[in-house]
PDB file of C-alpha atoms in Angstrom:
ATOM      1  CA  MET A   1      35.748 -30.181  60.336  1.00  0.00           C
ATOM      2  CA  ARG A   2      37.819 -32.705  58.388  1.00  0.00           C
ATOM      3  CA  ILE A   3      35.430 -35.530  59.245  1.00  0.00           C
ATOM      4  CA  PHE A   4      32.457 -33.292  58.371  1.00  0.00           C
ATOM      5  CA  ILE A   5      33.864 -32.541  54.918  1.00  0.00           C
ATOM      6  CA  ILE A   6      34.633 -36.216  54.276  1.00  0.00           C
ATOM      7  CA  ILE A   7      31.046 -37.149  55.177  1.00  0.00           C
ATOM      8  CA  LEU A   8      29.685 -34.441  52.855  1.00  0.00           C
ATOM      9  CA  PHE A   9      31.953 -35.688  50.079  1.00  0.00           C
ATOM     10  CA  PHE A  10      30.599 -39.230  50.226  1.00  0.00           C
ATOM     11  CA  LEU A  11      27.010 -38.005  50.481  1.00  0.00           C
ATOM     12  CA  SER A  12      27.581 -35.869  47.411  1.00  0.00           C
ATOM     13  CA  ALA A  13      29.180 -38.741  45.525  1.00  0.00           C
ATOM     14  CA  TYR A  14      26.035 -40.774  46.247  1.00  0.00           C
ATOM     15  CA  ASN A  15      23.775 -38.008  44.945  1.00  0.00           C
ATOM     16  CA  ILE A  16      25.931 -37.515  41.870  1.00  0.00           C
ATOM     17  CA  ALA A  17      25.605 -41.191  41.032  1.00  0.00           C
ATOM     18  CA  LYS A  18      21.830 -40.745  40.814  1.00  0.00           C
ATOM     19  CA  CYS A  19      21.897 -37.685  38.570  1.00  0.00           C
ATOM     20  CA  GLN A  20      22.620 -37.523  34.840  1.00  0.00           C
ATOM     21  CA  TYR A  21      23.280 -33.797  35.005  1.00  0.00           C
ATOM     22  CA  LYS A  22      25.002 -31.523  37.533  1.00  0.00           C
ATOM     23  CA  HIS A  23      21.969 -29.893  39.149  1.00  0.00           C
ATOM     24  CA  ASP A  24      23.288 -30.775  42.641  1.00  0.00           C
ATOM     25  CA  TYR A  25      26.979 -29.908  42.139  1.00  0.00           C
ATOM     26  CA  ILE A  26      26.937 -26.715  44.241  1.00  0.00           C
ATOM     27  CA  TRP A  27      25.651 -26.526  47.835  1.00  0.00           C
ATOM     28  CA  ILE A  28      25.070 -23.302  49.758  1.00  0.00           C
ATOM     29  CA  THR A  29      25.094 -23.575  53.577  1.00  0.00           C
ATOM     30  CA  GLY A  30      25.588 -21.325  56.606  1.00  0.00           C
ATOM     31  CA  TYR A  31      24.514 -17.721  57.019  1.00  0.00           C
ATOM     32  CA  PRO A  32      25.756 -14.218  56.118  1.00  0.00           C
ATOM     33  CA  ILE A  33      28.019 -12.320  58.518  1.00  0.00           C
ATOM     34  CA  THR A  34      28.996  -8.671  58.974  1.00  0.00           C
ATOM     35  CA  ASP A  35      32.538  -9.262  60.264  1.00  0.00           C
ATOM     36  CA  PRO A  36      34.797 -10.579  57.435  1.00  0.00           C
ATOM     37  CA  SER A  37      37.243 -11.990  60.008  1.00  0.00           C
ATOM     38  CA  ASP A  38      34.552 -14.298  61.419  1.00  0.00           C
ATOM     39  CA  PHE A  39      35.365 -17.923  60.565  1.00  0.00           C
ATOM     40  CA  ARG A  40      31.663 -18.547  60.023  1.00  0.00           C
ATOM     41  CA  GLY A  41      29.635 -17.264  57.082  1.00  0.00           C
ATOM     42  CA  VAL A  42      28.107 -18.714  53.920  1.00  0.00           C
ATOM     43  CA  SER A  43      29.958 -21.842  52.771  1.00  0.00           C
ATOM     44  CA  VAL A  44      29.885 -22.890  49.115  1.00  0.00           C
ATOM     45  CA  PHE A  45      30.610 -26.565  48.362  1.00  0.00           C
ATOM     46  CA  ASN A  46      31.505 -26.994  44.672  1.00  0.00           C
ATOM     47  CA  PHE A  47      31.745 -30.578  43.365  1.00  0.00           C
ATOM     48  CA  ASN A  48      32.557 -29.675  39.749  1.00  0.00           C
ATOM     49  CA  ASN A  49      35.731 -30.969  38.073  1.00  0.00           C
ATOM     50  CA  ASP A  50      35.675 -34.272  39.993  1.00  0.00           C
ATOM     51  CA  THR A  51      36.802 -32.695  43.240  1.00  0.00           C
ATOM     52  CA  LEU A  52      35.499 -30.689  46.204  1.00  0.00           C
ATOM     53  CA  ARG A  53      36.295 -26.973  46.340  1.00  0.00           C
ATOM     54  CA  LEU A  54      35.133 -25.197  49.494  1.00  0.00           C
ATOM     55  CA  THR A  55      34.912 -21.403  49.583  1.00  0.00           C
ATOM     56  CA  LYS A  56      33.362 -18.860  51.943  1.00  0.00           C
ATOM     57  CA  GLN A  57      31.402 -15.681  51.267  1.00  0.00           C
ATOM     58  CA  ASP A  58      29.872 -13.057  53.530  1.00  0.00           C
ATOM     59  CA  ASN A  59      26.578 -12.408  51.737  1.00  0.00           C
ATOM     60  CA  GLY A  60      23.491 -14.506  51.004  1.00  0.00           C
ATOM     61  CA  ILE A  61      20.657 -15.766  53.206  1.00  0.00           C
ATOM     62  CA  ARG A  62      20.546 -17.810  56.396  1.00  0.00           C
ATOM     63  CA  MET A  63      20.199 -21.472  55.478  1.00  0.00           C
ATOM     64  CA  PHE A  64      18.528 -23.700  58.056  1.00  0.00           C
ATOM     65  CA  LEU A  65      16.877 -27.131  57.985  1.00  0.00           C
ATOM     66  CA  THR A  66      14.835 -26.413  54.833  1.00  0.00           C
ATOM     67  CA  ASN A  67      17.260 -25.608  52.020  1.00  0.00           C
ATOM     68  CA  VAL A  68      18.174 -26.448  48.452  1.00  0.00           C
ATOM     69  CA  SER A  69      20.669 -25.127  45.905  1.00  0.00           C
ATOM     70  CA  PHE A  70      20.088 -25.653  42.170  1.00  0.00           C
ATOM     71  CA  SER A  71      22.536 -25.519  39.264  1.00  0.00           C
ATOM     72  CA  ASN A  72      21.989 -25.923  35.536  1.00  0.00           C
ATOM     73  CA  LYS A  73      22.994 -29.178  33.870  1.00  0.00           C
ATOM     74  CA  GLU A  74      26.549 -27.874  33.421  1.00  0.00           C
ATOM     75  CA  GLY A  75      26.915 -27.370  37.187  1.00  0.00           C
ATOM     76  CA  GLU A  76      26.598 -23.560  37.214  1.00  0.00           C
ATOM     77  CA  LEU A  77      24.658 -22.215  40.190  1.00  0.00           C
ATOM     78  CA  GLN A  78      21.274 -20.683  39.305  1.00  0.00           C
ATOM     79  CA  PHE A  79      19.493 -20.132  42.638  1.00  0.00           C
ATOM     80  CA  TYR A  80      19.175 -21.267  46.243  1.00  0.00           C
ATOM     81  CA  THR A  81      16.478 -21.045  48.914  1.00  0.00           C
ATOM     82  CA  ASN A  82      15.997 -21.515  52.653  1.00  0.00           C
ATOM     83  CA  GLY A  83      12.291 -22.293  52.310  1.00  0.00           C
ATOM     84  CA  CYS A  84      11.354 -18.649  52.969  1.00  0.00           C
ATOM     85  CA  ASP A  85      13.010 -16.700  50.124  1.00  0.00           C
ATOM     86  CA  VAL A  86      14.652 -17.596  46.811  1.00  0.00           C
ATOM     87  CA  TYR A  87      17.977 -15.940  45.949  1.00  0.00           C
ATOM     88  CA  ASN A  88      19.559 -15.801  42.480  1.00  0.00           C
ATOM     89  CA  VAL A  89      23.179 -16.400  41.491  1.00  0.00           C
ATOM     90  CA  ASN A  90      24.024 -12.779  42.389  1.00  0.00           C
ATOM     91  CA  ASP A  91      22.994 -13.460  46.016  1.00  0.00           C
ATOM     92  CA  GLU A  92      19.960 -11.189  45.607  1.00  0.00           C
ATOM     93  CA  LEU A  93      16.284 -11.861  46.236  1.00  0.00           C
ATOM     94  CA  MET A  94      14.858 -13.352  43.037  1.00  0.00           C
ATOM     95  CA  GLU A  95      11.965 -11.489  41.447  1.00  0.00           C
ATOM     96  CA  ASN A  96       8.790 -12.565  43.313  1.00  0.00           C
ATOM     97  CA  GLY A  97      11.000 -14.927  45.332  1.00  0.00           C
ATOM     98  CA  ASN A  98       9.743 -13.974  48.791  1.00  0.00           C
ATOM     99  CA  ASP A  99       7.146 -15.578  51.076  1.00  0.00           C
ATOM    100  CA  LEU A 100       7.425 -19.283  50.326  1.00  0.00           C
ATOM    101  CA  ASN A 101       5.439 -21.571  52.651  1.00  0.00           C
ATOM    102  CA  PRO A 102       2.881 -19.077  53.998  1.00  0.00           C
ATOM    103  CA  GLY A 103       1.350 -19.445  57.441  1.00  0.00           C
ATOM    104  CA  ASP A 104       2.961 -20.938  60.509  1.00  0.00           C
ATOM    105  CA  ALA A 105       6.569 -20.575  59.302  1.00  0.00           C
ATOM    106  CA  TYR A 106       6.117 -16.793  59.590  1.00  0.00           C
ATOM    107  CA  LEU A 107       4.409 -16.987  62.982  1.00  0.00           C
ATOM    108  CA  THR A 108       7.032 -19.078  64.785  1.00  0.00           C
ATOM    109  CA  GLY A 109       9.967 -16.820  63.909  1.00  0.00           C
ATOM    110  CA  ASN A 110      11.724 -19.120  61.429  1.00  0.00           C
ATOM    111  CA  CYS A 111      10.709 -17.089  58.377  1.00  0.00           C
ATOM    112  CA  PRO A 112      11.682 -14.859  56.812  1.00  0.00           C
ATOM    113  CA  ASP A 113      15.031 -14.303  58.551  1.00  0.00           C
ATOM    114  CA  GLY A 114      15.847 -17.648  60.134  1.00  0.00           C
ATOM    115  CA  GLY A 115      15.119 -20.128  57.346  1.00  0.00           C
ATOM    116  CA  ASN A 116      12.296 -22.659  57.423  1.00  0.00           C
ATOM    117  CA  ALA A 117      12.701 -25.533  59.896  1.00  0.00           C
ATOM    118  CA  ILE A 118      11.535 -28.687  58.057  1.00  0.00           C
ATOM    119  CA  PRO A 119      14.388 -31.156  57.378  1.00  0.00           C
ATOM    120  CA  LYS A 120      14.248 -32.549  53.844  1.00  0.00           C
ATOM    121  CA  GLY A 121      11.253 -30.235  53.333  1.00  0.00           C
ATOM    122  CA  ILE A 122      12.122 -28.896  49.873  1.00  0.00           C
ATOM    123  CA  MET A 123      13.535 -30.084  46.538  1.00  0.00           C
ATOM    124  CA  ALA A 124      14.129 -28.561  43.107  1.00  0.00           C
ATOM    125  CA  LEU A 125      13.480 -30.494  39.883  1.00  0.00           C
ATOM    126  CA  PRO A 126      13.824 -29.319  36.273  1.00  0.00           C
ATOM    127  CA  MET A 127      10.591 -29.567  34.326  1.00  0.00           C
ATOM    128  CA  PRO A 128      10.739 -32.575  31.977  1.00  0.00           C
ATOM    129  CA  GLY A 129      11.384 -31.314  28.458  1.00  0.00           C
ATOM    130  CA  ASN A 130      11.998 -27.691  29.531  1.00  0.00           C
ATOM    131  CA  ASP A 131      15.297 -26.902  31.269  1.00  0.00           C
ATOM    132  CA  ASN A 132      14.322 -23.234  31.637  1.00  0.00           C
ATOM    133  CA  LYS A 133      11.580 -24.013  34.149  1.00  0.00           C
ATOM    134  CA  VAL A 134      12.353 -25.438  37.574  1.00  0.00           C
ATOM    135  CA  TYR A 135       9.761 -26.644  40.069  1.00  0.00           C
ATOM    136  CA  LEU A 136      10.297 -26.230  43.794  1.00  0.00           C
ATOM    137  CA  PHE A 137       8.379 -28.840  45.781  1.00  0.00           C
ATOM    138  CA  HIS A 138       8.108 -27.823  49.428  1.00  0.00           C
ATOM    139  CA  GLN A 139       6.308 -28.529  52.687  1.00  0.00           C
ATOM    140  CA  ALA A 140       4.801 -26.080  55.198  1.00  0.00           C
ATOM    141  CA  THR A 141       3.593 -26.382  58.769  1.00  0.00           C
ATOM    142  CA  GLU A 142       0.454 -25.481  60.673  1.00  0.00           C
ATOM    143  CA  TYR A 143      -0.175 -25.079  64.388  1.00  0.00           C
ATOM    144  CA  GLY A 144      -3.188 -26.859  65.898  1.00  0.00           C
ATOM    145  CA  ASP A 145      -4.401 -28.868  68.878  1.00  0.00           C
ATOM    146  CA  ILE A 146      -1.617 -31.419  68.350  1.00  0.00           C
ATOM    147  CA  GLY A 147       1.073 -28.725  68.117  1.00  0.00           C
ATOM    148  CA  THR A 148       3.021 -27.786  65.018  1.00  0.00           C
ATOM    149  CA  TYR A 149       2.831 -30.359  62.233  1.00  0.00           C
ATOM    150  CA  ILE A 150       3.548 -30.568  58.500  1.00  0.00           C
ATOM    151  CA  ALA A 151       0.221 -29.943  56.817  1.00  0.00           C
ATOM    152  CA  TYR A 152       0.810 -28.691  53.248  1.00  0.00           C
ATOM    153  CA  PHE A 153       2.734 -29.796  50.181  1.00  0.00           C
ATOM    154  CA  TYR A 154       3.185 -27.062  47.560  1.00  0.00           C
ATOM    155  CA  TYR A 155       4.884 -26.407  44.243  1.00  0.00           C
ATOM    156  CA  THR A 156       6.452 -23.153  43.076  1.00  0.00           C
ATOM    157  CA  ILE A 157       7.677 -22.519  39.517  1.00  0.00           C
ATOM    158  CA  ILE A 158      10.850 -20.617  38.625  1.00  0.00           C
ATOM    159  CA  ASP A 159      11.397 -19.467  35.017  1.00  0.00           C
ATOM    160  CA  MET A 160      15.120 -18.980  34.420  1.00  0.00           C
ATOM    161  CA  GLN A 161      14.523 -16.989  31.219  1.00  0.00           C
ATOM    162  CA  GLU A 162      12.986 -14.136  33.198  1.00  0.00           C
ATOM    163  CA  SER A 163      14.884 -11.105  34.615  1.00  0.00           C
ATOM    164  CA  ASN A 164      17.628 -11.297  31.994  1.00  0.00           C
ATOM    165  CA  GLY A 165      18.526 -14.853  32.906  1.00  0.00           C
ATOM    166  CA  LEU A 166      18.535 -14.354  36.689  1.00  0.00           C
ATOM    167  CA  GLY A 167      15.169 -16.079  36.973  1.00  0.00           C
ATOM    168  CA  ALA A 168      11.814 -15.139  38.479  1.00  0.00           C
ATOM    169  CA  VAL A 169       9.148 -16.976  40.451  1.00  0.00           C
ATOM    170  CA  VAL A 170       6.143 -17.141  38.114  1.00  0.00           C
ATOM    171  CA  GLU A 171       3.844 -19.332  40.255  1.00  0.00           C
ATOM    172  CA  LYS A 172       4.071 -19.678  44.017  1.00  0.00           C
ATOM    173  CA  ASN A 173       2.682 -21.824  46.836  1.00  0.00           C
ATOM    174  CA  GLN A 174       0.351 -23.898  44.662  1.00  0.00           C
ATOM    175  CA  LEU A 175      -1.229 -26.578  46.866  1.00  0.00           C
ATOM    176  CA  ILE A 176      -0.759 -30.242  45.892  1.00  0.00           C
ATOM    177  CA  VAL A 177      -1.672 -32.138  49.090  1.00  0.00           C
ATOM    178  CA  SER A 178      -3.127 -31.062  52.433  1.00  0.00           C
ATOM    179  CA  ASP A 179      -2.654 -33.725  55.114  1.00  0.00           C
ATOM    180  CA  THR A 180      -0.436 -34.589  58.082  1.00  0.00           C
ATOM    181  CA  MET A 181       2.872 -35.809  56.677  1.00  0.00           C
ATOM    182  CA  PHE A 182       6.509 -36.593  57.438  1.00  0.00           C
ATOM    183  CA  SER A 183       9.420 -34.490  56.210  1.00  0.00           C
ATOM    184  CA  ASP A 184      10.785 -37.171  53.894  1.00  0.00           C
ATOM    185  CA  LEU A 185      10.547 -35.779  50.368  1.00  0.00           C
ATOM    186  CA  HIS A 186      12.359 -37.879  47.780  1.00  0.00           C
ATOM    187  CA  ALA A 187      12.275 -38.051  43.991  1.00  0.00           C
ATOM    188  CA  VAL A 188      13.334 -40.686  41.484  1.00  0.00           C
ATOM    189  CA  LYS A 189      13.238 -40.806  37.696  1.00  0.00           C
ATOM    190  CA  HIS A 190      10.291 -42.493  36.006  1.00  0.00           C
ATOM    191  CA  ALA A 191      11.099 -45.583  33.931  1.00  0.00           C
ATOM    192  CA  ASN A 192      10.789 -43.447  30.784  1.00  0.00           C
ATOM    193  CA  GLY A 193      13.877 -41.466  31.854  1.00  0.00           C
ATOM    194  CA  GLU A 194      12.091 -38.105  31.550  1.00  0.00           C
ATOM    195  CA  ASP A 195       9.397 -37.800  34.212  1.00  0.00           C
ATOM    196  CA  TRP A 196       9.718 -37.957  38.004  1.00  0.00           C
ATOM    197  CA  TRP A 197       8.076 -39.740  40.899  1.00  0.00           C
ATOM    198  CA  ILE A 198       7.988 -37.701  44.134  1.00  0.00           C
ATOM    199  CA  LEU A 199       7.363 -39.774  47.236  1.00  0.00           C
ATOM    200  CA  PHE A 200       6.508 -38.813  50.827  1.00  0.00           C
ATOM    201  CA  SER A 201       4.434 -40.357  53.587  1.00  0.00           C
ATOM    202  CA  LYS A 202       1.569 -39.591  55.947  1.00  0.00           C
ATOM    203  CA  GLU A 203       2.633 -38.962  59.518  1.00  0.00           C
ATOM    204  CA  HIS A 204       2.588 -42.068  61.775  1.00  0.00           C
ATOM    205  CA  GLU A 205       0.762 -44.168  59.188  1.00  0.00           C
ATOM    206  CA  ASN A 206       1.793 -46.660  56.520  1.00  0.00           C
ATOM    207  CA  LYS A 207       0.328 -44.452  53.774  1.00  0.00           C
ATOM    208  CA  PHE A 208       2.529 -43.117  50.961  1.00  0.00           C
ATOM    209  CA  PHE A 209       1.820 -40.260  48.549  1.00  0.00           C
ATOM    210  CA  LYS A 210       3.303 -40.600  45.058  1.00  0.00           C
ATOM    211  CA  VAL A 211       3.190 -37.559  42.802  1.00  0.00           C
ATOM    212  CA  LEU A 212       3.860 -37.985  39.077  1.00  0.00           C
ATOM    213  CA  PHE A 213       5.654 -34.915  37.674  1.00  0.00           C
ATOM    214  CA  THR A 214       5.749 -34.662  33.852  1.00  0.00           C
ATOM    215  CA  ALA A 215       6.021 -32.089  31.076  1.00  0.00           C
ATOM    216  CA  ASN A 216       2.369 -31.289  31.847  1.00  0.00           C
ATOM    217  CA  GLY A 217       3.178 -30.454  35.476  1.00  0.00           C
ATOM    218  CA  ILE A 218       1.506 -32.504  38.227  1.00  0.00           C
ATOM    219  CA  GLU A 219       0.116 -35.380  36.175  1.00  0.00           C
ATOM    220  CA  ASP A 220      -1.251 -37.594  38.958  1.00  0.00           C
ATOM    221  CA  ILE A 221      -1.315 -38.079  42.747  1.00  0.00           C
ATOM    222  CA  LEU A 222      -1.439 -41.691  43.911  1.00  0.00           C
ATOM    223  CA  THR A 223      -1.646 -43.128  47.434  1.00  0.00           C
ATOM    224  CA  GLN A 224      -0.751 -46.570  48.732  1.00  0.00           C
ATOM    225  CA  GLU A 225      -0.885 -48.268  52.136  1.00  0.00           C
ATOM    226  CA  ILE A 226       1.888 -50.795  52.695  1.00  0.00           C
ATOM    227  CA  GLY A 227       4.243 -51.885  55.462  1.00  0.00           C
ATOM    228  CA  ILE A 228       3.938 -50.879  59.129  1.00  0.00           C
ATOM    229  CA  HIS A 229       2.869 -47.733  60.934  1.00  0.00           C
ATOM    230  CA  PRO A 230       6.064 -45.834  61.882  1.00  0.00           C
ATOM    231  CA  ASP A 231       6.765 -45.681  65.598  1.00  0.00           C
ATOM    232  CA  TYR A 232       5.510 -42.386  67.019  1.00  0.00           C
ATOM    233  CA  THR A 233       8.480 -41.826  69.328  1.00  0.00           C
ATOM    234  CA  ALA A 234      11.098 -42.200  66.594  1.00  0.00           C
ATOM    235  CA  SER A 235       9.505 -40.282  63.742  1.00  0.00           C
ATOM    236  CA  ALA A 236      12.199 -37.583  63.657  1.00  0.00           C
ATOM    237  CA  SER A 237      15.201 -39.787  64.284  1.00  0.00           C
ATOM    238  CA  GLY A 238      15.688 -41.440  60.919  1.00  0.00           C
ATOM    239  CA  GLN A 239      16.099 -41.123  57.190  1.00  0.00           C
ATOM    240  CA  SER A 240      14.747 -42.525  53.930  1.00  0.00           C
ATOM    241  CA  SER A 241      16.172 -42.934  50.446  1.00  0.00           C
ATOM    242  CA  PHE A 242      15.826 -44.493  47.006  1.00  0.00           C
ATOM    243  CA  SER A 243      18.550 -46.784  45.722  1.00  0.00           C
ATOM    244  CA  PRO A 244      20.652 -45.177  42.955  1.00  0.00           C
ATOM    245  CA  ASP A 245      18.969 -47.337  40.293  1.00  0.00           C
ATOM    246  CA  GLY A 246      15.513 -46.433  41.644  1.00  0.00           C
ATOM    247  CA  THR A 247      14.379 -50.026  42.148  1.00  0.00           C
ATOM    248  CA  MET A 248      14.237 -49.912  45.977  1.00  0.00           C
ATOM    249  CA  TYR A 249      13.066 -47.511  48.656  1.00  0.00           C
ATOM    250  CA  ALA A 250      14.104 -47.734  52.323  1.00  0.00           C
ATOM    251  CA  ARG A 251      13.240 -45.949  55.557  1.00  0.00           C
ATOM    252  CA  MET A 252      14.986 -46.141  58.897  1.00  0.00           C
ATOM    253  CA  ASN A 253      14.467 -45.009  62.468  1.00  0.00           C
ATOM    254  CA  SER A 254      15.668 -46.277  65.822  1.00  0.00           C
ATOM    255  CA  GLU A 255      12.470 -48.173  66.719  1.00  0.00           C
ATOM    256  CA  ASP A 256      11.272 -49.627  63.416  1.00  0.00           C
ATOM    257  CA  GLN A 257      14.839 -49.874  62.101  1.00  0.00           C
ATOM    258  CA  VAL A 258      15.016 -50.554  58.348  1.00  0.00           C
ATOM    259  CA  THR A 259      11.829 -50.949  56.322  1.00  0.00           C
ATOM    260  CA  LEU A 260      12.608 -51.850  52.728  1.00  0.00           C
ATOM    261  CA  PHE A 261      10.413 -51.915  49.614  1.00  0.00           C
ATOM    262  CA  ASP A 262      10.783 -52.680  45.938  1.00  0.00           C
ATOM    263  CA  PHE A 263       9.748 -49.744  43.731  1.00  0.00           C
ATOM    264  CA  ASP A 264       8.302 -49.922  40.220  1.00  0.00           C
ATOM    265  CA  ARG A 265       9.479 -46.830  38.312  1.00  0.00           C
ATOM    266  CA  GLU A 266       6.799 -47.409  35.653  1.00  0.00           C
ATOM    267  CA  THR A 267       3.723 -47.543  37.901  1.00  0.00           C
ATOM    268  CA  GLY A 268       5.024 -45.982  41.126  1.00  0.00           C
ATOM    269  CA  GLU A 269       3.993 -49.097  43.063  1.00  0.00           C
ATOM    270  CA  LEU A 270       5.744 -50.143  46.278  1.00  0.00           C
ATOM    271  CA  SER A 271       5.915 -53.899  46.953  1.00  0.00           C
ATOM    272  CA  ASN A 272       7.823 -56.707  48.707  1.00  0.00           C
ATOM    273  CA  PHE A 273       7.868 -55.069  52.146  1.00  0.00           C
ATOM    274  CA  GLN A 274      10.698 -56.256  54.426  1.00  0.00           C
ATOM    275  CA  GLN A 275      11.782 -55.194  57.908  1.00  0.00           C
ATOM    276  CA  LEU A 276      15.472 -55.499  58.792  1.00  0.00           C
ATOM    277  CA  VAL A 277      16.346 -55.457  62.507  1.00  0.00           C
ATOM    278  CA  ALA A 278      19.789 -55.201  64.134  1.00  0.00           C
ATOM    279  CA  ASP A 279      20.731 -56.295  67.658  1.00  0.00           C
ATOM    280  CA  THR A 280      21.528 -52.763  68.866  1.00  0.00           C
ATOM    281  CA  MET A 281      20.573 -49.339  67.559  1.00  0.00           C
ATOM    282  CA  ALA A 282      21.259 -45.712  68.484  1.00  0.00           C
ATOM    283  CA  PHE A 283      18.417 -43.183  68.517  1.00  0.00           C
ATOM    284  CA  TRP A 284      19.815 -40.981  65.722  1.00  0.00           C
ATOM    285  CA  THR A 285      20.124 -43.121  62.620  1.00  0.00           C
ATOM    286  CA  SER A 286      20.685 -42.773  58.887  1.00  0.00           C
ATOM    287  CA  LEU A 287      20.953 -44.998  55.848  1.00  0.00           C
ATOM    288  CA  SER A 288      22.521 -45.097  52.422  1.00  0.00           C
ATOM    289  CA  PHE A 289      22.579 -47.521  49.500  1.00  0.00           C
ATOM    290  CA  SER A 290      25.830 -48.507  47.836  1.00  0.00           C
ATOM    291  CA  PRO A 291      26.446 -46.800  44.448  1.00  0.00           C
ATOM    292  CA  ASN A 292      25.676 -50.047  42.587  1.00  0.00           C
ATOM    293  CA  SER A 293      22.371 -50.446  44.560  1.00  0.00           C
ATOM    294  CA  ARG A 294      23.410 -53.921  45.747  1.00  0.00           C
ATOM    295  CA  TYR A 295      23.846 -53.134  49.471  1.00  0.00           C
TER     296      TYR A 295
END
């Protein structure tokens, strides 16, 4: 447990370095319990006040692989979701907050009670120029001849001025992209400091989707083919990330190892592809940039 908390602390410190505000300062994990003496339950990681405060509560929703918690810019929790339902700060279902990611997630048993099962399959971003509206960007699966695969990329809008400040979902499951894709959602600030680039990739191909999110909503959807086709056998074993300054993007898995790109925050263009290979590599891998983006 001690090692786990230390790892979470450094991961959080990395995320904090990328964020001007405190939207990611509270994390909700775990699942509700009926026996208060149970050591399990819903864990709340609070990174406010330059420290980590860990508390436990009995109520909430079951958080699984798809999850995100969102706070206002002062670091006060506003809502959290497991990719099936959205709960408000009172640990209650948000108005119209049910039935995210329709389709296969509700046929396989993950939703609504288990939490959706796509790692890195959801993120929450404040709308540029309007802190009262928050966009959820999320992925959903479909079952077909090739088995279950990620097939849809949606947005859902939460208005925090609704329901007396508890928030309400005002638009839900609005389709952005329909294609086979990896669960590697990432976002980085545009060069103008206001808008966002959201990046994810097509499954087992060297094709990237780049969504421009502005005060007008989804402003543009760009695609680019660059680099190598990810190895099929290692697609779920790795991780991807932007550098804290947003100038580089890297992916890693056990077969391809590190693939590194420069990223233009003005145009959204990836360039200068490099592949970094080590002598030995475990199957389960991860990566992180140093806080100053140098390493």
